Short mmCIF file of C-alpha atoms and ligand atoms in Angstrom, two decimals:
data_model
loop_
_atom_site.label_atom_id
_atom_site.label_comp_id
_atom_site.label_asym_id
_atom_site.label_seq_id
_atom_site.Cartn_x
_atom_site.Cartn_y
_atom_site.Cartn_z
CA UNK A 1 62.23 -15.57 -34.16
CA UNK A 2 59.70 -17.05 -36.44
CA UNK A 3 56.73 -16.36 -34.15
CA UNK A 4 57.52 -12.62 -34.18
CA UNK A 5 55.30 -10.80 -36.77
CA UNK A 6 57.79 -8.04 -37.47
CA UNK A 7 60.66 -10.64 -38.04
CA UNK A 8 58.42 -12.29 -40.50
CA UNK A 9 57.70 -8.98 -42.26
CA UNK A 10 61.48 -8.27 -42.35
CA UNK A 11 62.05 -11.73 -43.81
CA UNK A 12 59.26 -11.19 -46.44
CA UNK A 13 57.28 -14.08 -45.14
CA UNK A 14 54.20 -11.86 -44.65
CA UNK A 15 53.41 -8.77 -46.59
CA UNK A 16 54.21 -5.28 -45.26
CA UNK A 17 54.01 -1.95 -47.26
CA UNK A 18 57.57 -0.83 -47.19
CA UNK A 19 58.27 2.89 -47.31
CA UNK A 20 62.10 2.82 -46.92
CA UNK A 21 64.69 0.28 -46.02
CA UNK A 22 68.39 -0.11 -45.55
CA UNK A 23 70.78 -2.81 -44.26
CA UNK A 24 69.71 -2.37 -40.64
CA UNK A 25 66.10 -0.90 -40.59
CA UNK A 26 62.80 -1.06 -42.43
CA UNK A 27 59.83 1.38 -42.40
CA UNK A 28 56.39 0.03 -43.09
CA UNK A 29 52.85 1.34 -43.02
CA UNK A 30 50.90 0.57 -39.93
CA UNK A 31 48.09 -2.02 -40.72
CA UNK A 32 45.75 -0.10 -38.38
CA UNK A 33 46.68 3.61 -38.81
CA UNK A 34 45.88 6.01 -35.98
CA UNK A 35 46.68 9.14 -37.93
CA UNK A 36 46.68 10.12 -41.66
CA UNK A 37 50.35 9.04 -41.83
CA UNK A 38 51.28 6.04 -39.55
CA UNK A 39 54.59 4.30 -40.26
CA UNK A 40 56.58 1.99 -38.15
CA UNK A 41 60.40 1.95 -38.13
CA UNK A 42 61.74 -1.41 -37.16
CA UNK A 43 65.27 -2.82 -36.77
CA UNK A 44 65.91 -5.84 -38.93
CA UNK A 45 67.50 -7.62 -35.99
CA UNK A 46 65.02 -8.80 -33.37
CA UNK A 47 65.15 -6.66 -30.14
CA UNK A 48 62.32 -6.83 -27.77
CA UNK A 49 62.16 -3.07 -27.10
CA UNK A 50 64.29 0.06 -26.80
CA UNK A 51 65.88 -1.08 -23.59
CA UNK A 52 66.92 -4.41 -25.18
CA UNK A 53 68.22 -2.59 -28.34
CA UNK A 54 70.39 -0.25 -26.24
CA UNK A 55 71.61 -3.01 -23.94
CA UNK A 56 72.68 -4.93 -27.04
CA UNK A 57 74.67 -1.84 -28.17
CA UNK A 58 72.34 -1.09 -30.96
CA UNK A 59 73.24 2.14 -32.82
CA UNK A 60 70.57 4.52 -31.59
CA UNK A 61 71.96 7.45 -33.69
CA UNK A 62 71.71 5.33 -36.83
CA UNK A 63 68.09 4.34 -35.96
CA UNK A 64 67.07 7.99 -35.29
CA UNK A 65 68.76 9.11 -38.58
CA UNK A 66 66.64 6.44 -40.34
CA UNK A 67 63.49 7.85 -38.61
CA UNK A 68 64.25 11.30 -40.01
CA UNK A 69 65.02 9.89 -43.48
CA UNK A 70 61.60 8.11 -43.27
CA UNK A 71 59.87 11.30 -42.38
CA UNK A 72 61.59 13.09 -45.31
CA UNK A 73 60.45 10.17 -47.64
CA UNK A 74 56.95 10.61 -46.31
CA UNK A 75 57.04 14.31 -46.83
CA UNK A 76 56.25 14.98 -43.16
CA UNK A 77 59.56 16.36 -42.01
CA UNK A 78 59.06 19.07 -39.37
CA UNK A 79 55.48 17.80 -38.50
CA UNK A 80 55.39 14.38 -36.99
CA UNK A 81 55.22 12.64 -33.51
CA UNK A 82 57.62 9.73 -32.62
CA UNK A 83 56.45 7.23 -30.13
CA UNK A 84 57.90 3.86 -28.79
CA UNK A 85 56.31 1.82 -26.01
CA UNK A 86 58.47 -0.32 -23.75
CA UNK A 87 56.48 -3.09 -22.05
CA UNK A 88 52.83 -4.09 -21.89
CA UNK A 89 52.17 -1.54 -19.13
CA UNK A 90 53.18 1.17 -21.51
CA UNK A 91 50.89 -0.29 -24.26
CA UNK A 92 53.39 -2.26 -26.14
CA UNK A 93 51.63 -5.05 -28.11
CA UNK A 94 54.28 -6.28 -30.59
CA UNK A 95 57.41 -7.24 -28.83
CA UNK A 96 59.87 -6.22 -31.57
CA UNK A 97 61.30 -2.71 -31.21
CA UNK A 98 59.35 -0.27 -33.43
CA UNK A 99 58.98 3.58 -33.54
CA UNK A 100 55.59 4.92 -34.55
CA UNK A 101 55.85 7.97 -36.86
CA UNK A 102 52.48 9.78 -36.78
CA UNK A 103 51.53 12.81 -38.78
CA UNK A 104 48.60 14.47 -40.58
CA UNK A 105 46.48 17.31 -39.60
CA UNK A 106 47.01 18.64 -36.10
CA UNK A 107 47.54 15.74 -33.69
CA UNK A 108 45.95 15.98 -30.25
CA UNK A 109 48.15 16.85 -27.29
CA UNK A 110 48.99 14.33 -24.57
P1 AMP B 1 52.46 -1.28 -30.22
O1 AMP B 1 51.12 -1.10 -29.46
O2 AMP B 1 53.30 -0.06 -29.79
O3 AMP B 1 53.28 -2.50 -29.91
O4 AMP B 1 52.16 -1.16 -31.66
C1 AMP B 1 51.99 -2.30 -32.54
C2 AMP B 1 51.65 -1.75 -33.88
O5 AMP B 1 51.82 -2.66 -34.85
C3 AMP B 1 50.03 -1.41 -33.95
O6 AMP B 1 49.98 0.00 -34.25
C4 AMP B 1 49.53 -2.30 -35.00
O7 AMP B 1 48.59 -1.67 -35.70
C5 AMP B 1 50.81 -2.61 -35.79
N1 AMP B 1 50.80 -3.90 -36.59
C6 AMP B 1 50.40 -5.10 -36.02
N2 AMP B 1 50.56 -6.07 -37.03
C7 AMP B 1 50.99 -5.38 -38.14
C8 AMP B 1 51.23 -5.84 -39.46
N3 AMP B 1 51.15 -7.09 -39.86
N4 AMP B 1 51.59 -4.79 -40.35
C9 AMP B 1 51.73 -3.57 -39.94
N5 AMP B 1 51.48 -3.08 -38.79
C10 AMP B 1 51.04 -3.99 -37.78
#
C-alpha cells in the first residue's frame, strides 16, 4: 500500500523516529504529540484497524506484549494510556492500525 503513510514509514521511504522495532511491529514518535510522551505502535503488515487485524488472525497478544515493551523502553511503564480508534466516526485519521501510547504528567480523565 504505497499510498499509506505508515506503510511508507515501515518501508523507510519517509522518516519516522523509531523507539523500538521487531520483525512484526514498530514504535515511532507521533509527529503531533498530544502528551509529553506520545508514541504509536504499528504492525509492519498493513491492516486497516484492530477489527481488520483480528479478522486476519493477527497475534493480538504479541502486539500488546510489544506495547508493554515499548512502554518499558520509554520508561513509562505503570503510567500510560493506550488508545486505538476504529473508523472515522471514532476519530481514526490514518487507516493503518496503530496504538497510541500517551504518558506524562497526569492525563485528563475521559
Ligand atoms: P488517528 O487519529 O488515531 O488515526 O491518529 C493518527 C496519528 O498519526 C495522529 O496522532 C498523527 O499526529 C499521527 N501521524 C500522522 N502522520 C504521521 C507521521 N508521518 N509520523 C508520525 N505520526 C504521524
